[in-house]
XYZ file of N, CA and C in Angstrom:
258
model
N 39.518 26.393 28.251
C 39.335 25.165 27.518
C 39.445 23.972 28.463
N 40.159 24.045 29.420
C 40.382 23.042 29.966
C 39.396 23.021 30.834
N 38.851 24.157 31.841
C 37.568 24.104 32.176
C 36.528 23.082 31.761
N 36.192 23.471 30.101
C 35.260 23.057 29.392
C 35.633 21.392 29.290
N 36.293 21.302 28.800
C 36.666 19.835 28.744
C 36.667 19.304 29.874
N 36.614 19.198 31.461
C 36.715 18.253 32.266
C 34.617 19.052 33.231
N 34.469 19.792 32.489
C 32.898 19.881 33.078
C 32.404 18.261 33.070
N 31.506 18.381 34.374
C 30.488 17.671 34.404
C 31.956 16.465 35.042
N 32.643 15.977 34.803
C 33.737 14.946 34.801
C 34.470 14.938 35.640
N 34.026 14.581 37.304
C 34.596 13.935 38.402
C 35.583 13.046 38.466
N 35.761 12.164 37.265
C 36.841 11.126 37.534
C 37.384 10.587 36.280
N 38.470 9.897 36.411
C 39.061 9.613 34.657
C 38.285 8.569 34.074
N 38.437 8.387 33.094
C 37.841 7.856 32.359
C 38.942 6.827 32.103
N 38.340 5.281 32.785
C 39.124 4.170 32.785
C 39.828 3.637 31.349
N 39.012 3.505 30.399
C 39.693 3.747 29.325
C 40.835 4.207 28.697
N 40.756 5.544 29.243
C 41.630 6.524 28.738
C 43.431 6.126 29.443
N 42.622 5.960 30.653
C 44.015 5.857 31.461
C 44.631 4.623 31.435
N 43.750 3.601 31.142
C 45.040 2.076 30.575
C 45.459 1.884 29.220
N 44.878 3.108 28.696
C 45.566 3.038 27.195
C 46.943 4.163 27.513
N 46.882 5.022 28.446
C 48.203 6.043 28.594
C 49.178 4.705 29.177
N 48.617 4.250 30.130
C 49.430 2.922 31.475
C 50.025 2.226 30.491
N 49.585 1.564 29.359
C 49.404 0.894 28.271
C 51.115 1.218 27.325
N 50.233 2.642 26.812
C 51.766 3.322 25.831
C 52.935 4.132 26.895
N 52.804 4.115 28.399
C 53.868 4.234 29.063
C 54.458 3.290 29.840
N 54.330 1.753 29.581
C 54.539 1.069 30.406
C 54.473 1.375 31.714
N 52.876 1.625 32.104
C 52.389 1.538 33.253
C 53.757 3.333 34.440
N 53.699 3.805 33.181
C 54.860 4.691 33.834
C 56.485 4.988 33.682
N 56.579 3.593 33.616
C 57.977 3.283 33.490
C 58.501 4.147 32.541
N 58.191 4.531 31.074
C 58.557 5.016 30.112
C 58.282 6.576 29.500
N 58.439 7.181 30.406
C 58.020 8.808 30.162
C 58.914 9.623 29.495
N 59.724 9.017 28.661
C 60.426 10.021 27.614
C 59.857 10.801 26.797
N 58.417 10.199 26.073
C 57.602 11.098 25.284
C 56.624 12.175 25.700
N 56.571 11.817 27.065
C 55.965 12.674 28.193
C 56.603 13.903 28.779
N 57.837 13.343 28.923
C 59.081 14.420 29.502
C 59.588 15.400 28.474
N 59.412 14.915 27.525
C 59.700 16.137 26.365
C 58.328 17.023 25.990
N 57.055 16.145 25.838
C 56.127 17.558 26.309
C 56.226 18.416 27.473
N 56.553 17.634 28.069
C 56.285 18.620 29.660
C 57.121 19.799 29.390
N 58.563 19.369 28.844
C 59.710 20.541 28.643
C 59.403 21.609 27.691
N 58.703 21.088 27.006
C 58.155 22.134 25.837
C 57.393 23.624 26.465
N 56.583 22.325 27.059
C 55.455 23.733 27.867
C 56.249 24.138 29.073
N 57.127 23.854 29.629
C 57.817 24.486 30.761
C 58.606 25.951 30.257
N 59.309 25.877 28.474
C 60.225 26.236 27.682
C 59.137 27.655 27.357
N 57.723 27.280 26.993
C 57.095 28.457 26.745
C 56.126 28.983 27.927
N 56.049 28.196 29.000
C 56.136 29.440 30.284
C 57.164 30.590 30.765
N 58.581 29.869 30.418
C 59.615 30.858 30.709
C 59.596 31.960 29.685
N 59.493 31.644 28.191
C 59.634 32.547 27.588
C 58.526 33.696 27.599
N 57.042 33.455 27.922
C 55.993 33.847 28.608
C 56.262 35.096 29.620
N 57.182 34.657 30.206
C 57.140 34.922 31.417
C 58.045 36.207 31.329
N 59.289 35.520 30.398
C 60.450 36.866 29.706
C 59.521 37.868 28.748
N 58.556 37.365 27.680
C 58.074 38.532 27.428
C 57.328 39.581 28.041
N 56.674 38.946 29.342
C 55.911 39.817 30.101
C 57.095 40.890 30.406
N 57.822 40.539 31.243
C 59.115 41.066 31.555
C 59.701 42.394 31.044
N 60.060 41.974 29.693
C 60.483 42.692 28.832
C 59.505 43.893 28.464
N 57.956 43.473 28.320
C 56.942 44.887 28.200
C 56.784 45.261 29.143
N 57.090 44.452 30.681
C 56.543 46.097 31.335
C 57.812 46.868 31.898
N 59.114 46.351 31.431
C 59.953 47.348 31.473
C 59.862 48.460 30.696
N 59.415 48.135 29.628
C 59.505 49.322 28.358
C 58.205 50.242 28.641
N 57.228 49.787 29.634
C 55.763 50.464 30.008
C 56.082 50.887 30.848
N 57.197 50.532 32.621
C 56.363 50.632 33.622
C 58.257 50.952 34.204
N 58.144 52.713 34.532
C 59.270 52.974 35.035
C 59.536 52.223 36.463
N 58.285 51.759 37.250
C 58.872 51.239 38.496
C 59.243 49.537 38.485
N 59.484 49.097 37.094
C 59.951 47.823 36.829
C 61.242 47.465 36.960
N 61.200 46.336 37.854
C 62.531 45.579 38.278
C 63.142 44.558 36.849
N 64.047 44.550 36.494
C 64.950 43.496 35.881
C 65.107 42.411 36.832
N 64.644 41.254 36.046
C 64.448 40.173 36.474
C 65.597 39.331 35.905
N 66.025 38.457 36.488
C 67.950 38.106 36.197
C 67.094 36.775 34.751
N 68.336 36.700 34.391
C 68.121 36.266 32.726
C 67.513 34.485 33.345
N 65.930 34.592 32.687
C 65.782 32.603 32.646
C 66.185 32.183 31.408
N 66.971 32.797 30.361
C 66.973 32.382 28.967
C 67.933 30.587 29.060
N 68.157 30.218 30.200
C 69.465 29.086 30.302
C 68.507 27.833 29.970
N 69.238 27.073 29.967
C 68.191 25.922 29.675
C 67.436 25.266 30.814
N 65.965 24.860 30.119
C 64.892 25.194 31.495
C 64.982 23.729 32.069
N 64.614 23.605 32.871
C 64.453 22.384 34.073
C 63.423 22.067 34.697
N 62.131 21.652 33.778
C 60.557 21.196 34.463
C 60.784 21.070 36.199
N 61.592 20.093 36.551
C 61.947 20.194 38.156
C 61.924 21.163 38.948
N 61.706 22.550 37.722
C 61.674 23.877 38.821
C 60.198 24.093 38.736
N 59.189 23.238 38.247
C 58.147 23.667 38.277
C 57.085 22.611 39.105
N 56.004 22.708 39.401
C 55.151 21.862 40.735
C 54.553 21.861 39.517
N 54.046 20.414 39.602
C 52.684 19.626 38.711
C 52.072 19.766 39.352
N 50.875 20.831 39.037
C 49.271 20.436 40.245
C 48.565 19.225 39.819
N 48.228 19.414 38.457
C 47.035 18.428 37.871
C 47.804 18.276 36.238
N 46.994 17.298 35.911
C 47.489 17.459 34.169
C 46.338 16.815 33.577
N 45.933 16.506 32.119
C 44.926 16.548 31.871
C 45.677 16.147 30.294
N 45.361 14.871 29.574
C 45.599 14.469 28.352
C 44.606 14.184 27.673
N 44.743 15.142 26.033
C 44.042 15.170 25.412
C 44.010 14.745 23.880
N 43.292 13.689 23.092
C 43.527 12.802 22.617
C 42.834 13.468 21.135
């Protein structure tokens, strides 16, 4: 999907981005931002535990992977790109 949506689309769309600059004070204000980000950080880990969990129960040469269930910390993760969709 995300593919599809930035086809053809080399560069942002000026619009788009002084209305984000706009409702984040130019940045300053990423609380509503920082709690999406945590969301999707929250269901990569758990993602990541269910993989986990099936291929132990599939795959006798599977390692136990030490518990991420703690509370997650976006900071452990690298932003490549991001992409807001309206």
């Amino acid at each position: 999907m995300y593919r599809i949506l930035c086809m053809n689309q080399s560069n942002a769309i000026p619009e788009l981005f002084r209305e984000f600059d706009k409702e984040t004070d130019n940045g300053k204000n990423m609380d509503d931002i920082n709690k999406l980000l945590d969301k999707a950080c929250g269901e990569i880990i758990r993602a990541f535990n269910k993989k986990n969990v099936q291929q132990l129960q599939y795959d006798r040469s599977a390692l136990m992977i030490p518990n991420t269930n703690k509370k997650h910390n976006y900071n452990e993760f690298e932003l490549v790109t991001w992409l807001i969709i309206r």
